[in-house]
Coordinates of C-alpha atoms and ligand atoms in Angstrom, one line a residue:
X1 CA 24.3 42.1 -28.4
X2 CA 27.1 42.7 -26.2
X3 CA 25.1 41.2 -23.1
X4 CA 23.6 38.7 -24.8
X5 CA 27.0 37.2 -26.0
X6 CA 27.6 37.5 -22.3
X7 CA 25.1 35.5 -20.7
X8 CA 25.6 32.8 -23.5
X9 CA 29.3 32.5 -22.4
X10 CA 27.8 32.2 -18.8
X11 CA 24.9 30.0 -19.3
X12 CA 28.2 27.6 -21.4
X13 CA 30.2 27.8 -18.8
X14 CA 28.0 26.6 -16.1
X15 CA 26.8 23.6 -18.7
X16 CA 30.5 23.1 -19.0
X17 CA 31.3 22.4 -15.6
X18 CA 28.2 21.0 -14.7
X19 CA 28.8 18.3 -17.2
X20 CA 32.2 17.7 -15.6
X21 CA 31.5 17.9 -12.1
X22 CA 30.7 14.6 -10.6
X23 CA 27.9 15.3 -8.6
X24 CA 28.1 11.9 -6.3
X25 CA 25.4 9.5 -6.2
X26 CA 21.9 9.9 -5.5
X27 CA 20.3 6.7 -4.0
X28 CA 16.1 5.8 -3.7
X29 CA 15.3 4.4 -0.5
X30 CA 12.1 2.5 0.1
X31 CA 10.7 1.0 3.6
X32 CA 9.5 -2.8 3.6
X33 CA 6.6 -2.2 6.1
X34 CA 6.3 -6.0 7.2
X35 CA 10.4 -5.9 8.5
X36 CA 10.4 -1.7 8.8
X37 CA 13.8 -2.0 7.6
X38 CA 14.9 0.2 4.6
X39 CA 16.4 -0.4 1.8
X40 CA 18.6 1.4 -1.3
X41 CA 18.8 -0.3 -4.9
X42 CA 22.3 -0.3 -6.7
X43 CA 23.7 -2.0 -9.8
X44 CA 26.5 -4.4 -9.4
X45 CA 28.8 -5.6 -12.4
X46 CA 29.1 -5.7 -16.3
X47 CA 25.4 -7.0 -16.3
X48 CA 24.5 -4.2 -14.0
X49 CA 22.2 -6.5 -11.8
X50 CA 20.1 -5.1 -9.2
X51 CA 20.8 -5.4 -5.8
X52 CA 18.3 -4.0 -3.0
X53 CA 20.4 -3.7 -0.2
X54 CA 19.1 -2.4 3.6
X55 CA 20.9 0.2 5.3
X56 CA 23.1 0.0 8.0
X57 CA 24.5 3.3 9.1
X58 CA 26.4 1.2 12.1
X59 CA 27.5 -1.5 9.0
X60 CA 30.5 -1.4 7.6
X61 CA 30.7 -2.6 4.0
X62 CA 28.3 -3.7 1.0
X63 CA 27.7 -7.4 1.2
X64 CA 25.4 -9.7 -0.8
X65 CA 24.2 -12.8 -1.6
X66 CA 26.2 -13.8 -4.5
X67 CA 24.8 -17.0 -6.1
X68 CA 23.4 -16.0 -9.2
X69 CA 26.1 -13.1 -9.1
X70 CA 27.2 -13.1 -12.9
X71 CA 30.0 -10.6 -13.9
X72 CA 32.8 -10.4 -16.1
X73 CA 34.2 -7.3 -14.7
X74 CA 34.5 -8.6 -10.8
X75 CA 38.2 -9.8 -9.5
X76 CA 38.6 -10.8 -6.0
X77 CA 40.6 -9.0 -3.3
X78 CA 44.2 -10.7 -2.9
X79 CA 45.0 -11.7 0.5
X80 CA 47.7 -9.6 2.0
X81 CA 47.4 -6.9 -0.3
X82 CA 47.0 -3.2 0.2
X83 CA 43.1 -3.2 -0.2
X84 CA 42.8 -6.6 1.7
X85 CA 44.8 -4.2 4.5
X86 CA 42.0 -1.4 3.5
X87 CA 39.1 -3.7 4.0
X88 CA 40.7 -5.2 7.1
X89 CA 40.3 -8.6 5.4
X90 CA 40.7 -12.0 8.3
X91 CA 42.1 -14.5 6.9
X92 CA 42.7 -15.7 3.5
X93 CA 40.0 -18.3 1.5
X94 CA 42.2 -20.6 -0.7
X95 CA 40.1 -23.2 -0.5
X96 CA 37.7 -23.4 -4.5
X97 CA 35.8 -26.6 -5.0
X98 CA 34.7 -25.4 -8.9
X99 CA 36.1 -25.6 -12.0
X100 CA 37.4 -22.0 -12.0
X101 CA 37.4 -18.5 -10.4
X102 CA 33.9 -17.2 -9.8
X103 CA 32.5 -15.0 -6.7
X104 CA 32.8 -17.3 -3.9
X105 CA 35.3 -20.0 -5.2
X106 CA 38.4 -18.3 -6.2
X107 CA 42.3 -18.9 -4.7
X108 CA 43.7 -16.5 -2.6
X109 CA 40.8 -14.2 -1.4
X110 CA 41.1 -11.8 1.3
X111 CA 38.5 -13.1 4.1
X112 CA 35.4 -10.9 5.2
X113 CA 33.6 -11.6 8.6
X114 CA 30.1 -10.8 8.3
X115 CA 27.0 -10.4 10.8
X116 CA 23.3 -10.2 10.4
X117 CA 22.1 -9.1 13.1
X118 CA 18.7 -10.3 12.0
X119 CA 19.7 -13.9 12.2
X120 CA 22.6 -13.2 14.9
X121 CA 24.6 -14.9 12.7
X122 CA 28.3 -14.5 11.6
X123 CA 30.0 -15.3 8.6
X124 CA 33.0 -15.1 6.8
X125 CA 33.5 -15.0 2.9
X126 CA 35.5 -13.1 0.6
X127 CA 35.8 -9.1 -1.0
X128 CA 35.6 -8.7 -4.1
X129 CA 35.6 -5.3 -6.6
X130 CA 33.3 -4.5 -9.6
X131 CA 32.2 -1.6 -10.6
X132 CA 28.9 0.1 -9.0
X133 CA 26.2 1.6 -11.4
X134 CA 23.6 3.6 -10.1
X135 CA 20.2 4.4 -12.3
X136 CA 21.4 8.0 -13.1
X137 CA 24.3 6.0 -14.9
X138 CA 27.3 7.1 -11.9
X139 CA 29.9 4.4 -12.4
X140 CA 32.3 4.0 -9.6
X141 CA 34.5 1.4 -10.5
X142 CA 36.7 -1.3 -8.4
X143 CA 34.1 -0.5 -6.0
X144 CA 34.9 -3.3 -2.9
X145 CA 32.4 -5.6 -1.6
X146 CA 31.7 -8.9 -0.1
X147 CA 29.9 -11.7 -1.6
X148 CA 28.1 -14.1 0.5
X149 CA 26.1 -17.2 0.1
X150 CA 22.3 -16.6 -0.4
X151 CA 21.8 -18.7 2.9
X152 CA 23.4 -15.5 4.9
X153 CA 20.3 -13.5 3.6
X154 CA 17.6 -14.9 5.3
X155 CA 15.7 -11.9 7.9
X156 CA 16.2 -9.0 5.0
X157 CA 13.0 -7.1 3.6
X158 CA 11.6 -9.3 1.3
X159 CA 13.6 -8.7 -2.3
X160 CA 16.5 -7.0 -0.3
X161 CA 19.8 -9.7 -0.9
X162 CA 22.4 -7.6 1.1
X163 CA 23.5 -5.2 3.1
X164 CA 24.9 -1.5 3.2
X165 CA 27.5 0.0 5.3
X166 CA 27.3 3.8 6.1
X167 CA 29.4 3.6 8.8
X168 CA 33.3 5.1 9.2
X169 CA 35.4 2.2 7.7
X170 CA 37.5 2.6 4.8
X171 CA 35.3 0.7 2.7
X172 CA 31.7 2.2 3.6
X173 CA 29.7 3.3 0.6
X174 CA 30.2 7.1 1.2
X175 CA 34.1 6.7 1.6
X176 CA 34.7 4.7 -1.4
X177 CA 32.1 6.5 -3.6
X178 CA 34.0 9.9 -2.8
X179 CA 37.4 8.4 -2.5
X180 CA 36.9 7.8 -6.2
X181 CA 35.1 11.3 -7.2
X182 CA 37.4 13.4 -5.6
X183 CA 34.4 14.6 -3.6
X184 CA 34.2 15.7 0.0
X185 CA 33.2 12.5 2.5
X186 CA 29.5 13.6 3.2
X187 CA 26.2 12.0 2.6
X188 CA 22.7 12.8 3.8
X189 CA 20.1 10.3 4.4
X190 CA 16.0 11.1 4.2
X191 CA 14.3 7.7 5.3
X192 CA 10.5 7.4 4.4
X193 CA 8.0 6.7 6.8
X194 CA 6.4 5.4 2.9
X195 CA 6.9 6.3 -0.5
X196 CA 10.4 7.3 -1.4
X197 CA 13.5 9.1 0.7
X198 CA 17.0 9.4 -0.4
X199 CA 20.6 8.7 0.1
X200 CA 22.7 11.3 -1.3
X201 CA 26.8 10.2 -1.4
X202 CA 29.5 13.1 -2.2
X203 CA 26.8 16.1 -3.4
X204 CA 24.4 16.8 -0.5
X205 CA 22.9 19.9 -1.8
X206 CA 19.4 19.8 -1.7
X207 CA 17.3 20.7 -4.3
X208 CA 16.0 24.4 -4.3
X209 CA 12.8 23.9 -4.6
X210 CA 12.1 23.0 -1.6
X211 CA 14.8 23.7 0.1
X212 CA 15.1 22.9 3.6
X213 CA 18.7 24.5 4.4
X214 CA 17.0 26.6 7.1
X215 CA 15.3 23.6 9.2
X216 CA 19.1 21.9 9.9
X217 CA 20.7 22.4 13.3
X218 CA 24.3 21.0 13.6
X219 CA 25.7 19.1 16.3
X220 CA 29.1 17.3 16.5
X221 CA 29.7 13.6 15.6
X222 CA 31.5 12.1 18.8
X223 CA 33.8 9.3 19.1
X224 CA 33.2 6.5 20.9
X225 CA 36.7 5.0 22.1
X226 CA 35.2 1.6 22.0
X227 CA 34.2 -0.7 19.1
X228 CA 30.9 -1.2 19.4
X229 CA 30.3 -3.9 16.6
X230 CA 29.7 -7.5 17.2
X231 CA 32.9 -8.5 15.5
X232 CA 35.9 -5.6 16.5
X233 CA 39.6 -6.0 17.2
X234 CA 40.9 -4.8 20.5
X235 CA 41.5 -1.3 21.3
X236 CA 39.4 0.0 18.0
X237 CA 37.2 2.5 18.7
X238 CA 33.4 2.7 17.3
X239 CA 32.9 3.2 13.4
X240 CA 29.3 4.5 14.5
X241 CA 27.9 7.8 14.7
X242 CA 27.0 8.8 18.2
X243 CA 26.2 12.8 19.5
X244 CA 26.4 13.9 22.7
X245 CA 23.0 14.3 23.8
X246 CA 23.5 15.8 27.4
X247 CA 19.9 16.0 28.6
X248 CA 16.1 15.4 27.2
X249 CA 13.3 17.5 27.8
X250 CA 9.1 16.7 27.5
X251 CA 7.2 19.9 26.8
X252 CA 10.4 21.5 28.0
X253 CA 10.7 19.7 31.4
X254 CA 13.9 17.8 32.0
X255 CA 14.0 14.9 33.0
X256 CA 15.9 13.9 35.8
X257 CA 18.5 11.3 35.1
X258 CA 22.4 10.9 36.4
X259 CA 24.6 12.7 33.7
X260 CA 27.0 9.8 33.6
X261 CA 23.9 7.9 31.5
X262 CA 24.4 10.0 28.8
X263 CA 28.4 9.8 28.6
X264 CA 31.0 7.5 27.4
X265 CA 32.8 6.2 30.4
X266 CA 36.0 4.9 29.5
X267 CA 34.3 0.8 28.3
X268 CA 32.6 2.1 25.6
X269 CA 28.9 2.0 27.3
X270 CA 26.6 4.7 27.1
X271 CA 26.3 7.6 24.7
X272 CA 23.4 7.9 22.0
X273 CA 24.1 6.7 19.1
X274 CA 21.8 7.0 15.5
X275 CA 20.6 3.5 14.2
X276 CA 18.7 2.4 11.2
X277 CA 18.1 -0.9 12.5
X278 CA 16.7 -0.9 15.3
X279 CA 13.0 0.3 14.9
X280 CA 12.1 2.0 18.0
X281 CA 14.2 4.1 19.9
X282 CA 16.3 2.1 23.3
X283 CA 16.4 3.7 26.0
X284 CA 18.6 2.8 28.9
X285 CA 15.9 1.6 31.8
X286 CA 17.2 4.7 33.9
X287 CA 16.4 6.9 31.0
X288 CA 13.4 5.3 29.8
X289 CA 11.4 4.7 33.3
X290 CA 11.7 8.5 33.5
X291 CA 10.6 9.3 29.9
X292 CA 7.6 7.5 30.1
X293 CA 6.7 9.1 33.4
X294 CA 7.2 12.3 32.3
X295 CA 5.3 12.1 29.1
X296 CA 2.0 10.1 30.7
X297 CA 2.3 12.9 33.0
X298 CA 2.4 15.8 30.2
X299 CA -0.1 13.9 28.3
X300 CA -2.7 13.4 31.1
X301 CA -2.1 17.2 31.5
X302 CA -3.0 17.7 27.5
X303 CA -6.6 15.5 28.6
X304 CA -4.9 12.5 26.5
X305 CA -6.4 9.0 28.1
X306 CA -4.1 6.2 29.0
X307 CA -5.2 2.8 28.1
X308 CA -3.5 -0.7 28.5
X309 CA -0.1 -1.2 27.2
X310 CA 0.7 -3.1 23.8
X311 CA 4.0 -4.7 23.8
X312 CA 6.5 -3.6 22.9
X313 CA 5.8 -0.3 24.2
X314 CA 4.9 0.2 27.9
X315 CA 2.9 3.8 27.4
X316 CA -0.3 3.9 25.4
X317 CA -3.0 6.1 25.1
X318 CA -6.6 5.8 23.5
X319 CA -6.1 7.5 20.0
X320 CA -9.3 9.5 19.9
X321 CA -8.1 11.4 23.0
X322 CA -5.2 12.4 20.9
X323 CA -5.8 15.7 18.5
X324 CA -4.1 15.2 14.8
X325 CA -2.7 17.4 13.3
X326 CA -0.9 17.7 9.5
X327 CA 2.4 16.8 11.4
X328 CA 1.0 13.8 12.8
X329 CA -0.7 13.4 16.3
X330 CA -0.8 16.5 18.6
X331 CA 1.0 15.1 22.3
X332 CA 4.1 16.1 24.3
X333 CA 7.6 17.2 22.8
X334 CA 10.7 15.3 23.6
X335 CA 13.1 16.9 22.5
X336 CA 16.9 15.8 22.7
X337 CA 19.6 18.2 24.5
X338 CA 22.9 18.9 22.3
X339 CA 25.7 21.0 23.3
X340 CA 25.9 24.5 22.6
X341 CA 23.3 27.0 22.8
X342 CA 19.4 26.1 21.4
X343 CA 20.8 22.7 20.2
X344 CA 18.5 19.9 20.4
X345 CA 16.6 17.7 18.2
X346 CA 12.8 17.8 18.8
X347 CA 10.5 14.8 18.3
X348 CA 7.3 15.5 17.2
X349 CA 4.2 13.3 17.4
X350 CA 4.8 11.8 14.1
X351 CA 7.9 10.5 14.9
X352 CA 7.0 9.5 19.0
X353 CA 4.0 7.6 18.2
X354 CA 3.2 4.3 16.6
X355 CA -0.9 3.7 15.8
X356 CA -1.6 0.4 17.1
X357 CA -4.8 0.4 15.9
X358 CA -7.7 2.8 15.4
X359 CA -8.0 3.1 19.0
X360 CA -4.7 2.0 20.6
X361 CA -1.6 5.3 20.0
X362 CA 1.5 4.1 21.7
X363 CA 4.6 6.0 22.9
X364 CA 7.2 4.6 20.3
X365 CA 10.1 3.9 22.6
X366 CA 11.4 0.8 23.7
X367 CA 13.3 0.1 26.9
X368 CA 16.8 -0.9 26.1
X369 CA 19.1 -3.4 28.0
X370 CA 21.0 -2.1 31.5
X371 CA 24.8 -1.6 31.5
X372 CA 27.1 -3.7 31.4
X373 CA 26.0 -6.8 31.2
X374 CA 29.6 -9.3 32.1
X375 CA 28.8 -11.6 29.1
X376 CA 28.4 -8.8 26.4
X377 CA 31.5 -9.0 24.5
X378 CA 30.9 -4.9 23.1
X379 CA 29.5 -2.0 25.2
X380 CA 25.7 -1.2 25.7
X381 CA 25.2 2.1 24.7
X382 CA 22.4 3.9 26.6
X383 CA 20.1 5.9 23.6
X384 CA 20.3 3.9 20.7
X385 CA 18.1 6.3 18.1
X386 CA 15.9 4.1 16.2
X387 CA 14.5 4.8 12.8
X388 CA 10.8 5.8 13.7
X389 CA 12.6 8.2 14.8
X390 CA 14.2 9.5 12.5
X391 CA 11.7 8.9 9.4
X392 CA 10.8 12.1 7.4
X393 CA 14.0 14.0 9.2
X394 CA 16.6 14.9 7.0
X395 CA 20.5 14.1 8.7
X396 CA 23.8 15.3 6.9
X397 CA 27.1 13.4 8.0
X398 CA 29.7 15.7 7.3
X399 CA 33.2 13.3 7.8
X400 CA 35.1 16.1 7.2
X401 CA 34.1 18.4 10.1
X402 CA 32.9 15.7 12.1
X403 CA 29.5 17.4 12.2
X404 CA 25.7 16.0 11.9
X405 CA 23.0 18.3 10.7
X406 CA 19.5 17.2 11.1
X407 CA 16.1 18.8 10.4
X408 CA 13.7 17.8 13.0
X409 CA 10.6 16.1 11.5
X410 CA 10.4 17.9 7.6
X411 CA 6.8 17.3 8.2
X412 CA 6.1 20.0 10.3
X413 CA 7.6 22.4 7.5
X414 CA 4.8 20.7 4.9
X415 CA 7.7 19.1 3.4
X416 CA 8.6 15.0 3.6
X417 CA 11.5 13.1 2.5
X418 CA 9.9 12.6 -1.1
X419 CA 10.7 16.6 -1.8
X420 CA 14.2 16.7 -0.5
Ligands
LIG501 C1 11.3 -4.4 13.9 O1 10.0 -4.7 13.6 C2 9.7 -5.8 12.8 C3 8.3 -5.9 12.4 O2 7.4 -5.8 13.5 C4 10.2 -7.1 13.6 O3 10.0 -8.2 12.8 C5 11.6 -6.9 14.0 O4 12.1 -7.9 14.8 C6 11.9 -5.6 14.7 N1 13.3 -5.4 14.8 C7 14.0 -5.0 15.9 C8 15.4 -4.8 15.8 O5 13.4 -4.8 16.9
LIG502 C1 32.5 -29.8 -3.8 O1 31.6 -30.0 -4.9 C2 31.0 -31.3 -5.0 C3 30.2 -31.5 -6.2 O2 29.9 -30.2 -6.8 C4 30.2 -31.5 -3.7 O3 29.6 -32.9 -3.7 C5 31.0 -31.3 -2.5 O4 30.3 -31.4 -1.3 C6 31.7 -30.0 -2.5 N1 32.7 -29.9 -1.4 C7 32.7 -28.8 -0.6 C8 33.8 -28.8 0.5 O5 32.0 -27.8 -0.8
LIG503 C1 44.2 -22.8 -6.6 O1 45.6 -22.7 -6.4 C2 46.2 -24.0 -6.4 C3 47.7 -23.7 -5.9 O2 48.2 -22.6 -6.5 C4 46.1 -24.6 -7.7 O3 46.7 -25.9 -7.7 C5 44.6 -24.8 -8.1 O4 44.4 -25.3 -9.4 C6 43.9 -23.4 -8.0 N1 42.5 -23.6 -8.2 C7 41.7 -22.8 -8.9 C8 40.3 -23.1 -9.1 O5 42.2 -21.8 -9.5

């Protein structure tokens, strides 16, 4: 009896404080296979009304389109106040051509600028809060964002109507949502090559069925003394996330390439930083010339045929040369060099290669633009990870120790970003 009372008091307990803990938010994310971007869903406001929104890991805030935005829980953002400050609000909107406050037309708004990059335009509208639902019924509330006119989302996945920020702002996702559960800043992002991934905010256990603790490496998250967004204010330094890859091997050759392309010099160019916009992997032309090279090489070594090249891509191979395996097509390992001992982040044929067709396999990097360019107005950075990439890996960004942990493609473990 005695033990039994026990375990009852136990098994209480733990329902006890599992009911209380907030356990963060746990996000679906889908691909859009005609743009490749992805995309999370949230619910905005007292009607709780969907918004698909892709994800920028280098963006920093939640905008949408906000025309048929109906809420009676939203209030704007004051100009000059403390969360205007927070948001780092330019300008103030007074102008309101309506016949009373809504999102969009309201006095006295702290100003957002926004860009999509898939348009190359920039904007400026308002912030706003409401609260933020999610479909496991997480409330965050006074959550801040920015509406924009529906013109602004033109170039998103087809349903998306805004944008997510992951990036190290005040008012990203992660550092709002776990300003406001007392949770550690953390949040781990699985995107799918198809079918579902995840975007964990706060709680970034995984689950233990398939737990896939023992595939993570960790590497530090660098700082990058330069903005590197299209709009920045002078002498901010970069809100992404860049690691310090030092050297990159194929089938454990390294390549040679001047160290000083991997660094940050002291203008913000170079460095590797992790995208989820860009597609393919950009390579600096003094890194990728080499790759390429080195992998034809390898591959032509491994009896895989070369064929003509299919733009974008500048190394292609004919695909029934290539062996396939469960972890995608057999060819040459490039594998990214991290500090530290045994530290790098392998790329597997599942995430190097992109099936043109049934007979065309290309080599699924992209030569990025030289350094510096006088007219850029931010820094070229010379390894900008794209999200082919990094599709079916599991990454961790730990804010509080400045770490990343990533898995290497879960793939090659029989595991995928649907079982995380
Ligand atoms: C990514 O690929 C899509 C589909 O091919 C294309 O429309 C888009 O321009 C590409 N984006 C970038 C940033 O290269
Ligand atoms: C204000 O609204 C009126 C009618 O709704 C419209 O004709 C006018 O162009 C608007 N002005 C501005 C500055 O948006
Ligand atoms: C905006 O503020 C001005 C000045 O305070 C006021 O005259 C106007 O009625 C306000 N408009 C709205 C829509 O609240």
């Amino acid at each position: 009896m005695g033990s039994h009372g026990y375990s009852f008091l136990v098994l209480l307990a733990i329902l006890v404080s599992s009911a209380n803990a907030q356990t963060g938010l746990h996000l679906p994310v889908r691909k859009d296979s005609k743009t490749l971007q992805h995309y999370t869903t949230l619910q905005m406001g007292s009607n709780r009304a969907d918004i698909n929104a892709v994800i920028d890991l280098g963006g920093d805030f939640l905008w949408f389109g906000c025309d048929n935005y109906a809420s009676n829980s939203y209030s704007p953002i004051l100009c000059d106040s403390s969360k205007c400050e927070l948001a780092k609000g330019s300008g103030c909107i007074v102008e309101c051509n309506g016949s009373g406050p809504r999102p969009g037309c309201t006095n006295n708004t702290c100003g957002s600028s926004n860009f999509n990059q898939f348009q190359g335009v920039l904007a400026g509208e308002g912030f706003y809060e409401d609260t933020l639902y999610t479909r496991d019924n997480a409330q965050v509330p006074k959550f801040i964002f920015s509406c924009m006119s529906n013109d602004f989302i033109q170039g998103l996945a087809s349903g998306a109507i805004g944008m997510v920020g992951l990036s190290k702002t005040q008012i990203s996702l992660h550092k709002q949502v776990t300003g406001k559960m007392n949770l550690p800043d953390k949040f781990s992002l699985c995107l799918p090559s198809s079918g579902l991934g995840k975007l964990s905010i706060g709680d970034v256990s995984l689950s233990s069925k398939s737990d896939v603790s023992h595939l993570l490496k960790t590497t530090p998250l660098i700082i990058n003394p330069v903005s590197t967004s299209p709009i920045f204010i002078a002498g901010e330094q970069s809100v992404e996330y860049f690691i310090d890859v030092k050297s990159i091997r194929v089938n454990g050759e390294t390549l040679s390439v001047k160290d000083s392309y991997f660094s940050i010099d002291k203008d913000g160019n170079g460095g590797t930083k992790i995208s989820t916009l860009q597609n393919y992997t950009a390579l600096h032309p003094s890194i990728y010339k080499p790759l390429a090279r080195a992998f034809v090489k390898a591959a032509s070594d491994m009896k895989i045929k070369s064929v003509a090249a299919v733009a974008p891509f500048r190394a292609c191979f004919s695909s029934s040369s290539i062996p396939k395996a469960a972890a995608g097509p057999v060819v040459p390992t490039i594998d990214l060099v991290l500090p530290g001992t045994d530290a790098y982040w392998r790329i597997n044929g599942a995430n190097s290669m992109v099936e043109i067709d049934q007979k065309t396999t290309c080599l699924g990097f992209v030569e990025g633009e030289s350094r510096p360019k006088p007219q850029t107005a931010w820094p070229t950075t010379s390894i900008i990870i794209g999200t082919h990439q990094s599709e079916e890996n599991l990454l961790v960004f730990d804010l509080v120790s400045s770490q990343l942990q990533f898995s290497s493609s879960l793939l090659s473990d029989g595991k995928s970003c649907s079982r995380v």
